[in-house]
Coordinates of C-alpha atoms in Angstrom, one line a residue:
X1 CA -7.1 -160.8 42.9
X2 CA -10.3 -162.6 42.4
X3 CA -13.4 -161.3 44.1
X4 CA -13.9 -163.0 47.5
X5 CA -17.6 -163.4 47.2
X6 CA -17.1 -165.9 44.4
X7 CA -14.2 -167.9 46.1
X8 CA -14.7 -171.2 47.9
X9 CA -14.4 -171.3 51.7
X10 CA -10.9 -171.2 53.0
X11 CA -9.5 -172.1 56.4
X12 CA -6.7 -169.5 56.2
X13 CA -7.2 -165.7 56.4
X14 CA -4.2 -164.9 54.2
X15 CA -6.1 -163.7 51.2
X16 CA -6.0 -160.3 49.5
X17 CA -5.1 -157.4 51.8
X18 CA -7.8 -155.1 53.2
X19 CA -6.4 -151.9 51.7
X20 CA -5.8 -153.6 48.4
X21 CA -9.4 -154.7 48.2
X22 CA -10.6 -151.3 49.1
X23 CA -8.4 -149.4 46.6
X24 CA -9.2 -151.7 43.7
X25 CA -13.0 -151.5 44.4
X26 CA -12.8 -147.7 44.7
X27 CA -10.8 -147.2 41.5
X28 CA -13.1 -149.5 39.4
X29 CA -16.4 -148.2 40.7
X30 CA -16.6 -144.5 40.7
X31 CA -13.9 -143.0 43.0
X32 CA -11.5 -142.4 40.1
X33 CA -13.9 -139.5 39.3
X34 CA -15.0 -138.7 42.8
X35 CA -18.4 -140.4 42.4
X36 CA -19.2 -141.6 45.9
X37 CA -22.8 -142.4 45.1
X38 CA -21.8 -145.0 42.5
X39 CA -19.3 -146.6 44.8
X40 CA -21.9 -146.8 47.6
X41 CA -24.3 -148.6 45.1
X42 CA -21.5 -151.0 44.3
X43 CA -20.9 -151.8 48.0
X44 CA -24.7 -152.4 48.5
X45 CA -24.8 -154.8 45.5
X46 CA -21.7 -156.7 46.6
X47 CA -23.0 -157.0 50.1
X48 CA -26.3 -158.4 48.8
X49 CA -24.4 -161.0 46.7
X50 CA -22.3 -162.0 49.7
X51 CA -25.3 -162.5 51.9
X52 CA -27.1 -164.5 49.2
X53 CA -24.0 -166.7 48.5
X54 CA -23.4 -167.4 52.1
X55 CA -27.1 -167.9 53.0
X56 CA -26.7 -165.2 55.5
X57 CA -30.2 -163.7 55.2
X58 CA -31.6 -161.4 57.8
X59 CA -35.3 -162.4 57.8
X60 CA -37.5 -162.0 54.7
X61 CA -39.2 -159.2 52.9
X62 CA -41.9 -159.0 55.6
X63 CA -39.8 -159.2 58.8
X64 CA -36.2 -158.2 59.7
X65 CA -34.2 -160.6 61.9
X66 CA -30.8 -159.4 62.8
X67 CA -27.8 -161.7 62.8
X68 CA -24.3 -161.3 64.0
X69 CA -21.1 -162.6 62.5
X70 CA -19.2 -164.5 65.1
X71 CA -15.6 -165.8 65.3
X72 CA -16.9 -169.3 64.7
X73 CA -18.0 -168.3 61.2
X74 CA -14.5 -167.2 60.1
X75 CA -13.7 -170.5 58.4
X76 CA -14.8 -168.6 55.3
X77 CA -13.0 -165.3 54.6
X78 CA -16.1 -163.8 52.9
X79 CA -17.7 -163.1 56.3
X80 CA -14.9 -160.6 57.0
X81 CA -15.4 -159.1 53.5
X82 CA -19.1 -158.6 54.3
X83 CA -18.2 -156.5 57.4
X84 CA -15.7 -154.6 55.3
X85 CA -18.3 -153.8 52.7
X86 CA -20.7 -152.6 55.4
X87 CA -18.1 -150.1 56.6
X88 CA -17.2 -149.0 53.1
X89 CA -20.9 -148.4 52.3
X90 CA -21.4 -146.2 55.3
X91 CA -18.1 -144.3 54.6
X92 CA -19.0 -143.7 51.0
X93 CA -22.5 -142.4 52.0
X94 CA -20.8 -140.0 54.4
X95 CA -18.5 -138.7 51.7
X96 CA -21.4 -138.2 49.4
X97 CA -23.2 -136.2 52.1
X98 CA -20.1 -134.2 52.6
X99 CA -20.1 -133.1 49.0
X100 CA -23.8 -132.2 49.3
X101 CA -23.4 -130.4 52.7
X102 CA -21.9 -127.4 50.9
X103 CA -25.4 -126.3 49.7
X104 CA -27.5 -128.1 52.4
X105 CA -26.0 -127.6 55.9
X106 CA -28.6 -129.9 57.5
X107 CA -26.9 -132.9 55.9
X108 CA -23.9 -132.5 58.1
X109 CA -25.8 -134.3 61.0
X110 CA -26.5 -137.3 58.7
X111 CA -22.9 -137.2 57.6
X112 CA -21.6 -137.6 61.2
X113 CA -24.1 -140.4 61.8
X114 CA -22.9 -142.4 58.8
X115 CA -19.2 -141.8 59.7
X116 CA -19.9 -143.2 63.2
X117 CA -21.6 -146.1 61.6
X118 CA -18.6 -146.8 59.4
X119 CA -16.2 -146.6 62.4
X120 CA -18.5 -149.0 64.3
X121 CA -18.3 -151.5 61.5
X122 CA -14.5 -151.2 61.4
X123 CA -14.3 -151.8 65.1
X124 CA -16.3 -154.9 64.6
X125 CA -14.0 -156.0 61.8
X126 CA -11.0 -155.4 64.1
X127 CA -12.5 -157.5 66.8
X128 CA -13.2 -160.4 64.5
X129 CA -9.6 -160.2 63.2
X130 CA -8.4 -161.0 66.7
X131 CA -9.4 -164.6 66.1
X132 CA -6.4 -167.1 65.8
X133 CA -7.7 -168.0 62.3
X134 CA -6.7 -164.6 60.9
X135 CA -3.1 -164.0 60.0
X136 CA -1.0 -161.1 61.5
X137 CA -1.0 -158.8 58.4
X138 CA -4.8 -158.8 58.2
X139 CA -4.9 -158.0 61.9
X140 CA -2.6 -155.0 61.5
X141 CA -4.6 -153.8 58.4
X142 CA -7.8 -154.0 60.4
X143 CA -6.3 -151.9 63.2
X144 CA -5.0 -149.3 60.7
X145 CA -8.4 -149.2 58.9
X146 CA -10.2 -148.7 62.3
X147 CA -7.8 -145.9 63.2
X148 CA -8.3 -144.2 59.9
X149 CA -12.2 -144.1 60.2
X150 CA -12.0 -143.1 63.9
X151 CA -9.7 -140.3 62.9
X152 CA -12.2 -139.2 60.2
X153 CA -15.0 -139.0 62.8
X154 CA -12.9 -137.0 65.3
X155 CA -11.7 -134.8 62.5
X156 CA -15.3 -133.9 61.5
X157 CA -16.1 -133.3 65.1
X158 CA -13.1 -131.0 65.4
X159 CA -11.6 -133.0 68.2
X160 CA -8.1 -132.3 66.9
X161 CA -6.1 -134.1 69.5
X162 CA -7.9 -137.4 69.3
X163 CA -8.1 -137.2 65.5
X164 CA -4.3 -136.6 65.4
X165 CA -3.7 -139.6 67.7
X166 CA -5.8 -141.8 65.5
X167 CA -4.2 -140.7 62.3
X168 CA -0.7 -141.1 63.7
X169 CA -1.6 -144.7 64.7
X170 CA -2.8 -145.4 61.2
X171 CA 0.3 -143.8 59.7
X172 CA 2.6 -145.8 61.9
X173 CA 1.0 -149.1 61.0
X174 CA 1.0 -148.5 57.3
X175 CA 4.7 -147.4 57.4
X176 CA 5.6 -150.6 59.2
X177 CA 3.6 -152.7 56.7
X178 CA 5.3 -150.8 53.8
X179 CA 8.7 -151.8 55.0
X180 CA 7.7 -155.5 55.4
X181 CA 6.1 -156.2 52.0
X182 CA 7.1 -156.2 48.4
X183 CA 7.3 -152.9 46.4
X184 CA 4.0 -153.6 44.6
X185 CA 2.0 -153.8 47.8
X186 CA 4.1 -151.2 49.6
X187 CA 3.0 -148.5 47.1
X188 CA -0.6 -148.8 48.4
X189 CA 0.6 -148.2 52.0
X190 CA 2.7 -145.2 51.0
X191 CA -0.2 -143.7 49.1
X192 CA -2.4 -144.0 52.2
X193 CA 0.3 -142.3 54.3
X194 CA 0.5 -139.4 51.9
X195 CA -3.3 -139.1 52.0
X196 CA -3.5 -138.7 55.8
X197 CA -0.3 -136.5 56.2
X198 CA -2.2 -133.3 55.4
X199 CA -4.9 -134.2 58.0
X200 CA -2.2 -134.7 60.7
X201 CA -0.6 -131.3 59.9
X202 CA -4.0 -129.7 59.9
X203 CA -4.8 -131.2 63.3
X204 CA -1.4 -130.0 64.6
X205 CA -2.1 -126.5 63.4
X206 CA -5.4 -126.4 65.2
X207 CA -3.8 -127.7 68.4
X208 CA -1.4 -124.8 68.3
X209 CA 1.6 -125.8 66.2
X210 CA 2.2 -122.7 64.1
X211 CA 4.9 -124.4 62.0
X212 CA 2.4 -126.8 60.6
X213 CA 0.9 -124.1 58.4
X214 CA 4.2 -124.0 56.5
X215 CA 4.1 -127.7 56.0
X216 CA 0.5 -127.4 54.7
X217 CA 1.5 -124.7 52.3
X218 CA 4.3 -126.9 51.0
X219 CA 2.0 -129.8 50.5
X220 CA -0.3 -127.5 48.6
X221 CA 2.5 -126.5 46.3
X222 CA 3.5 -130.2 45.7
X223 CA 0.0 -131.2 44.9
X224 CA -0.7 -133.0 48.2
X225 CA -3.8 -132.8 50.3
X226 CA -6.3 -133.4 47.5
X227 CA -9.9 -134.2 47.8
X228 CA -11.8 -133.0 50.9
X229 CA -8.7 -131.8 52.6
X230 CA -8.0 -129.3 49.8
X231 CA -11.2 -127.4 50.8
X232 CA -10.2 -127.2 54.4
X233 CA -6.7 -126.0 53.5
X234 CA -8.1 -123.3 51.3
X235 CA -10.5 -122.3 54.1
X236 CA -7.6 -122.2 56.5
X237 CA -5.6 -119.9 54.2
X238 CA -8.5 -117.6 53.7
X239 CA -9.1 -117.5 57.5
X240 CA -5.5 -116.6 58.1
X241 CA -5.6 -113.8 55.5
X242 CA -8.9 -112.5 57.0
X243 CA -7.1 -111.9 60.3
X244 CA -4.3 -110.0 58.5
X245 CA -6.7 -108.0 56.3
X246 CA -7.9 -105.9 59.1
X247 CA -4.6 -103.9 58.9
X248 CA -4.9 -103.3 55.2
X249 CA -6.8 -100.1 54.2
X250 CA -5.5 -99.0 50.7
X251 CA -3.7 -100.1 47.6
X252 CA -1.7 -98.2 45.0
X253 CA -1.9 -98.7 41.3
X254 CA -0.8 -96.5 38.4
X255 CA 0.2 -93.7 40.7
X256 CA -3.2 -93.5 42.5
X257 CA -3.9 -94.7 46.0
X258 CA -7.3 -96.3 46.4
X259 CA -8.9 -97.1 49.7
X260 CA -10.1 -100.7 50.0
X261 CA -13.2 -101.0 52.3
X262 CA -14.6 -104.3 51.1
X263 CA -13.4 -107.2 53.2
X264 CA -13.4 -109.7 50.4
X265 CA -11.2 -107.4 48.3
X266 CA -8.8 -106.9 51.2
X267 CA -8.5 -110.7 51.7
X268 CA -7.9 -111.2 48.0
X269 CA -5.3 -108.4 47.6
X270 CA -3.5 -109.5 50.7
X271 CA -3.0 -113.0 49.4
X272 CA -2.2 -112.0 45.8
X273 CA 1.6 -111.9 46.4
X274 CA 1.4 -115.3 48.3
X275 CA -0.5 -116.9 45.4
X276 CA 2.0 -115.6 42.8
X277 CA 4.9 -116.9 44.9
X278 CA 3.1 -120.3 45.2
X279 CA 2.7 -120.4 41.4
X280 CA 6.4 -119.7 41.0
X281 CA 7.4 -122.4 43.4
X282 CA 4.9 -125.1 42.1
X283 CA 6.7 -128.3 41.4
X284 CA 4.6 -129.6 38.4
X285 CA 2.4 -128.1 35.7
X286 CA -0.8 -129.6 37.1
X287 CA -0.3 -127.9 40.5
X288 CA 0.6 -124.7 38.7
X289 CA -2.6 -124.8 36.6
X290 CA -4.7 -125.6 39.8
X291 CA -3.2 -122.5 41.5
X292 CA -4.0 -120.3 38.5
X293 CA -7.6 -121.6 38.5
X294 CA -8.0 -120.9 42.2
X295 CA -6.6 -117.4 41.8
X296 CA -8.9 -116.6 38.9
X297 CA -11.9 -118.0 40.8
X298 CA -11.1 -115.8 43.8
X299 CA -10.6 -112.8 41.6
X300 CA -14.0 -113.3 39.9
X301 CA -15.7 -113.5 43.3
X302 CA -14.0 -110.3 44.4
X303 CA -15.0 -108.5 41.2
X304 CA -18.6 -109.6 41.7
X305 CA -18.5 -108.2 45.3
X306 CA -17.1 -104.8 44.0
X307 CA -19.9 -104.7 41.3
X308 CA -22.5 -105.1 43.9
X309 CA -21.1 -102.1 45.8
X310 CA -20.9 -100.2 42.5
X311 CA -24.6 -100.7 42.0
X312 CA -25.4 -99.4 45.4
X313 CA -23.1 -96.4 44.8
X314 CA -24.9 -95.7 41.5
X315 CA -28.3 -95.7 43.2
X316 CA -27.1 -93.2 45.8
X317 CA -25.7 -90.9 43.1
X318 CA -29.0 -90.9 41.3
X319 CA -30.9 -89.9 44.5
X320 CA -28.4 -87.1 45.4
X321 CA -27.3 -84.6 42.7
X322 CA -23.6 -85.0 43.3
X323 CA -21.5 -82.4 41.3
X324 CA -18.5 -84.9 41.2
X325 CA -20.7 -87.7 39.7
X326 CA -18.8 -87.5 36.4
X327 CA -15.4 -88.4 38.0
X328 CA -14.1 -91.9 38.3
X329 CA -14.8 -93.1 41.8
X330 CA -12.5 -95.2 44.0
X331 CA -14.7 -98.2 43.5
X332 CA -14.6 -97.9 39.8
X333 CA -10.8 -97.6 39.9
X334 CA -10.6 -100.6 42.2
X335 CA -12.8 -102.6 39.8
X336 CA -10.4 -101.7 36.9
X337 CA -7.5 -102.8 39.0
X338 CA -9.1 -106.2 39.8
X339 CA -10.0 -106.6 36.1
X340 CA -6.4 -106.0 35.3
X341 CA -5.3 -108.6 37.7
X342 CA -7.7 -111.2 36.3
X343 CA -6.6 -110.6 32.7
X344 CA -2.9 -110.7 33.7
X345 CA -3.5 -114.0 35.5
X346 CA -5.3 -115.4 32.4
X347 CA -2.4 -114.4 30.2
X348 CA 0.1 -116.0 32.6
X349 CA -1.9 -119.2 32.7
X350 CA -2.1 -119.4 29.0
X351 CA 1.6 -118.6 28.7
X352 CA 2.4 -121.4 31.1
X353 CA 0.2 -123.9 29.2
X354 CA 1.8 -122.8 25.9
X355 CA 5.3 -123.2 27.3
X356 CA 4.4 -126.8 28.5
X357 CA 2.9 -127.7 25.1
X358 CA 5.9 -126.3 23.3
X359 CA 8.1 -128.6 25.3
X360 CA 6.0 -131.6 24.5
X361 CA 5.9 -130.6 20.8
X362 CA 9.7 -131.0 20.7
X363 CA 9.6 -134.4 22.3
X364 CA 9.1 -137.5 20.2
X365 CA 5.6 -139.1 20.6
X366 CA 5.7 -142.0 23.2
X367 CA 2.6 -143.6 21.8
X368 CA 1.9 -143.5 18.1
X369 CA -1.8 -144.2 18.6
X370 CA -2.3 -141.3 21.0
X371 CA -2.5 -137.9 19.4
X372 CA 0.1 -135.5 20.7
X373 CA 0.1 -131.7 20.8
X374 CA 0.0 -129.9 17.5
X375 CA 1.0 -126.3 16.5
X376 CA -2.7 -125.5 16.1
X377 CA -3.1 -126.0 19.8
X378 CA -0.5 -123.4 20.6
X379 CA -2.0 -121.0 18.0
X380 CA -5.3 -121.1 19.9
X381 CA -3.6 -120.3 23.2
X382 CA -1.8 -117.3 21.8
X383 CA -4.9 -116.1 20.1
X384 CA -6.6 -116.0 23.5
X385 CA -3.7 -114.1 24.8
X386 CA -3.9 -111.6 22.0
X387 CA -7.7 -111.2 22.6
X388 CA -7.0 -110.3 26.2
X389 CA -4.1 -108.0 25.4
X390 CA -6.0 -106.1 22.8
X391 CA -9.2 -105.9 25.0
X392 CA -10.6 -102.4 25.0
X393 CA -11.5 -102.6 28.7
X394 CA -7.9 -102.3 30.0
X395 CA -4.6 -102.1 28.3
X396 CA -2.1 -104.4 29.9
X397 CA 0.6 -104.7 27.3
X398 CA 3.7 -102.9 26.2
X399 CA 5.0 -102.8 22.7
X400 CA 7.9 -105.3 22.9
X401 CA 5.7 -107.8 24.8
X402 CA 3.0 -107.6 22.1
X403 CA 5.6 -108.2 19.4
X404 CA 6.8 -111.3 21.2
X405 CA 3.3 -112.7 21.2
X406 CA 3.0 -112.0 17.5
X407 CA 6.3 -113.7 16.9
X408 CA 5.1 -116.9 18.6
X409 CA 1.8 -116.9 16.7
X410 CA 3.7 -116.6 13.4
X411 CA 6.1 -119.3 14.5
X412 CA 3.4 -121.9 15.2
X413 CA 1.5 -120.9 12.0
X414 CA 4.7 -121.6 10.1
X415 CA 5.0 -124.9 11.9
X416 CA 1.5 -125.8 10.7
X417 CA 2.5 -125.0 7.1
X418 CA 5.6 -127.1 7.4
X419 CA 3.4 -130.1 8.3
X420 CA 1.5 -129.8 5.1
X421 CA 4.7 -129.1 3.1
X422 CA 4.0 -125.5 2.1
X423 CA 7.6 -124.4 2.1
X424 CA 7.2 -120.9 0.7
X425 CA 4.5 -119.8 3.1
X426 CA 6.4 -121.2 6.1
X427 CA 9.6 -119.5 5.0
X428 CA 7.9 -116.1 4.7
X429 CA 6.5 -116.6 8.2
X430 CA 9.9 -117.6 9.7
X431 CA 11.4 -114.4 8.3
X432 CA 8.6 -112.4 10.0
X433 CA 9.3 -114.2 13.3
X434 CA 12.9 -113.2 13.1
X435 CA 11.9 -109.6 12.4
X436 CA 9.6 -109.5 15.4
X437 CA 12.0 -111.2 17.7
X438 CA 14.8 -108.8 16.8
X439 CA 12.5 -105.8 17.3
X440 CA 11.7 -107.2 20.8
X441 CA 15.4 -107.3 21.6
X442 CA 16.1 -103.8 20.5
X443 CA 13.1 -102.3 22.3
X444 CA 13.9 -104.2 25.5
X445 CA 17.4 -102.8 25.4
X446 CA 16.1 -99.3 24.8
X447 CA 13.8 -99.5 27.8
X448 CA 16.6 -100.9 30.0
X449 CA 14.7 -104.1 30.4
X450 CA 16.6 -107.3 31.0
X451 CA 15.9 -110.3 28.8
X452 CA 15.8 -112.5 31.9
X453 CA 12.0 -111.9 31.9
X454 CA 12.0 -113.1 28.3
X455 CA 14.1 -116.3 28.3
X456 CA 12.4 -117.6 25.2
X457 CA 13.6 -114.8 22.8
X458 CA 17.1 -116.1 22.3
X459 CA 15.9 -119.7 22.1
X460 CA 13.2 -118.7 19.6
X461 CA 15.7 -116.9 17.3
X462 CA 18.1 -119.9 17.4
X463 CA 15.3 -122.3 16.7
X464 CA 13.8 -120.3 13.8
X465 CA 17.2 -119.8 12.2
X466 CA 17.8 -123.6 12.2
X467 CA 14.3 -124.3 10.9
X468 CA 14.7 -121.7 8.2
X469 CA 17.9 -123.3 6.8
X470 CA 16.4 -126.7 7.1
X471 CA 13.3 -125.5 5.3
X472 CA 15.3 -124.0 2.4
X473 CA 17.1 -127.3 2.0
X474 CA 13.8 -129.2 2.1
X475 CA 12.3 -126.9 -0.5
X476 CA 15.3 -127.5 -2.9
X477 CA 15.5 -131.3 -2.3
X478 CA 11.8 -131.8 -2.4
X479 CA 11.7 -133.4 1.1
X480 CA 11.5 -132.3 4.7
X481 CA 14.3 -134.3 6.1
X482 CA 17.4 -135.4 4.2
X483 CA 17.6 -138.7 6.0
X484 CA 14.1 -139.7 5.0
X485 CA 14.7 -141.0 1.5
X486 CA 11.4 -142.8 1.4
X487 CA 9.6 -139.6 0.8
X488 CA 11.7 -138.7 -2.3
X489 CA 9.7 -140.7 -4.9
X490 CA 6.5 -139.2 -3.6
X491 CA 7.7 -135.8 -4.8
X492 CA 7.8 -137.1 -8.4
X493 CA 4.2 -138.4 -8.4
X494 CA 1.5 -136.5 -10.2
X495 CA -2.1 -136.1 -9.1
X496 CA -3.5 -134.4 -12.2
X497 CA -5.6 -136.1 -14.9
X498 CA -3.4 -135.2 -17.9
X499 CA -3.5 -138.1 -20.4
X500 CA -0.3 -140.0 -21.0
X501 CA -0.1 -139.0 -24.7
X502 CA 0.2 -135.3 -23.7
X503 CA 3.2 -135.8 -21.3
X504 CA 5.4 -138.3 -23.0
X505 CA 8.5 -136.1 -22.6
X506 CA 8.1 -135.9 -18.8
X507 CA 9.0 -138.8 -16.4
X508 CA 6.7 -139.2 -13.5
X509 CA 5.1 -142.0 -11.5
X510 CA 1.5 -142.3 -12.2
X511 CA -0.2 -145.1 -10.3
X512 CA -3.4 -144.8 -12.4
X513 CA -1.6 -146.2 -15.4
X514 CA -1.6 -149.7 -13.9
X515 CA -5.1 -149.4 -12.6
X516 CA -8.4 -150.4 -14.2
X517 CA -8.9 -147.0 -15.9
X518 CA -5.6 -145.7 -17.1
X519 CA -5.5 -142.3 -18.6
X520 CA -3.7 -142.9 -21.9
X521 CA -5.6 -140.7 -24.4
X522 CA -8.5 -138.3 -24.0
X523 CA -11.7 -140.2 -24.5
X524 CA -14.1 -139.4 -26.0
X525 CA -11.9 -137.4 -28.4
X526 CA -12.5 -133.7 -28.6
X527 CA -14.1 -132.1 -31.7
X528 CA -11.6 -130.6 -34.2
X529 CA -12.5 -128.0 -36.9
X530 CA -12.2 -129.2 -40.5
X531 CA -13.0 -127.4 -43.9
X532 CA -16.5 -127.8 -45.3
X533 CA -17.4 -129.6 -48.6
X534 CA -16.8 -127.1 -51.5
X535 CA -19.6 -125.7 -53.7
X536 CA -19.2 -125.8 -57.5
X537 CA -20.8 -123.1 -59.7
X538 CA -21.3 -123.7 -63.5
X539 CA -20.0 -120.4 -64.9
X540 CA -19.3 -121.7 -68.5
X541 CA -23.0 -121.6 -69.4
X542 CA -22.7 -117.8 -69.7
X543 CA -20.3 -118.2 -72.6
X544 CA -21.9 -121.0 -74.6
X545 CA -23.7 -120.3 -78.0
X546 CA -26.6 -122.7 -78.6
X547 CA -27.7 -123.7 -82.1
X548 CA -31.0 -122.2 -83.5
X549 CA -34.2 -124.1 -82.9
X550 CA -36.5 -122.3 -85.3
X551 CA -37.1 -125.3 -87.4
X552 CA -38.5 -127.2 -84.5
X553 CA -40.8 -124.5 -83.3
X554 CA -44.4 -124.8 -84.5
X555 CA -45.3 -122.2 -87.1
X556 CA -48.7 -120.4 -86.7
X557 CA -51.2 -120.7 -89.6
X558 CA -50.1 -124.1 -90.9
X559 CA -52.5 -126.1 -88.9
X560 CA -55.4 -128.3 -90.2
X561 CA -57.1 -131.6 -89.5
X562 CA -53.8 -133.4 -89.5
X563 CA -52.3 -131.0 -87.2
X564 CA -55.3 -131.1 -84.9
X565 CA -55.1 -134.8 -84.7
X566 CA -51.4 -134.7 -84.0
X567 CA -51.9 -132.2 -81.3
X568 CA -54.5 -134.4 -79.6
X569 CA -52.3 -137.5 -79.5
X570 CA -49.1 -135.6 -78.8
X571 CA -47.3 -136.3 -82.0
X572 CA -46.5 -132.7 -82.7
X573 CA -44.3 -132.0 -79.8

C-alpha cells in the first residue's frame, strides 16, 4: 500500500492494517538483517515527514512546545500513523540496546525505559482508536499491538504471569483476525502468533509448568523461537544442564575413566547426547546446521576453559619436581577427548551439508539465471573432511570410513570432468570409485558392521554404474546425452589453424572459412630448398695446341732509328 504520509486526508479509518504497515516497514528498512538502528532512523525520518506534512510542529528550534493528538484530528489517518511511528521508534531503540546490553549491562536500564515508552505510545494509539471514526479491524489491531508491547515490558521485568496474560491476549486477537480476513493478510497474523508462542511457553515454564520445556525444545528443533527468544532458550537449557551437572563427576573414553572437575566441561558433556538427538530430529537443514554451529561453539568454549586449567597445571608442575610429570594427565586426556568431539562434529556437519548439496545437484535448476551447486562445491567439503580425518592431533577414522570419503571425492572429481567432456579421465575415476566402494562393503562385513550407518554406499555404486555406462556411450557417440542431437555437429568442428589445402580429404565444419580471414593456404608461403646455379669449368684448354708466335715476337739486335720511332708511337706492337 501507498505510504500514508503522502496520502490525502480521509474520513474513513479503513486504510492499511497496522501489522501490515509495521511488517513492510521493518522488512524494507533493516530488520531483514536484524539492523534495529537503521529501522529506528527510518522511523525518525518518517515521523519528521509526517509532522511537516501535517503542520504538526512542536515549537521551533529554540523552544519546545508539546502538542497532543486528539480524537478531533482523526479526520486524517496520518495522525494515527504518527503515533504508531513513535511507538515503533521507541521499540526499535529498545531492541538495539538489547543487542548492546550483552557487553554493556548498564544499558539494560535504558532498554526498559524505551520499552515502557513504546508501550505508552501504543496505549495512546489504542485510546485514539476508540473513536467512532476508526473501523473495527483497526481497533482490534491496536489492542493486539498494545498487548504485544506490554507483554514485552513484563517479559523483560520477569513478571511472567502478567507477561503471559498480555501475550495470550495478543495471540487470541491475531488468531481471530486471521480467521476473518483473506489468506494474504492472514499470513501476517499467523506469523505474529508463531513469534510470540515461544515467549508464552517460556513464561509458562517460569511460572511452574514443567511440560513447557518440552514444547520449547520442540520449537527449537523446528526452527521456531528465533531472534531474542533464541538466546533466552539457550540460556534456559544451559541452566537446566547446570543443575544436573552437579551429579556428573567422570567420563569414560577409550577405556580410560577421566574425572571432570571443570563445571563448564560438565555442562557441555551432559548436554552432548541431547544435542546429538536434537540434530537427528531436526526438521530442516537450516535448523540442523544451526544446531551443529551451536554445538561447535560450546565445544570451543569448553576446550578454552580446559586449556586455561592446563596452563595452571603446567605452572604448578614447574614449581614442584613431580616424578610423574612425564605422564599424560587427566586434564590433557580430557582436552584430547573434547578435541575429538569437536572434530567429529565438524565432520558430521560437513557430511550433512554435502548430502544436502548432493540432493540439490540431482534436481533440475529452478532458475536458469541463478547458479546452482556444482561438483566442485562438494569436492571442497570432502577435502575439509579429509583434512580433519588425517589430522595428526587425533585419529578419528577407521579404514572403511576413510575409503568411503575417498570414493566420494573421486566421484565428484569425475563429475567435474564430465562437465568439461573429458570422458577418459572421468571413466578412470568412476572405476576407482567402484573399487573403493566395494572395499568399503567388504571391510564393513568383516568388522560385523551394518551398512545402515552407510546408506549411501549402495546408492553410490548404483549411480556410478549407471554413469559409467552412460559415459562409455557418450564417448563412442561423441555426445553426453543421446537425446541431445544439437550437440552432435559440434563434435565435428575443428579448432586448429590447419589450412584448408592441407586437409582436403577430411570433412569438418570450420566457421573461419566463411569469415573475413579464411585459412585456405599458408601465407606467407614457407621457404623450400632448391638446387643452386651450376658452375662451369673450361677443362678443354689443357688439351689445346696453340700455333707458334715466333714471327710476331720482336727480335733483339735488329733495332735502329726506324725501330726507335716505331716504338715511340706504338707501331711496333
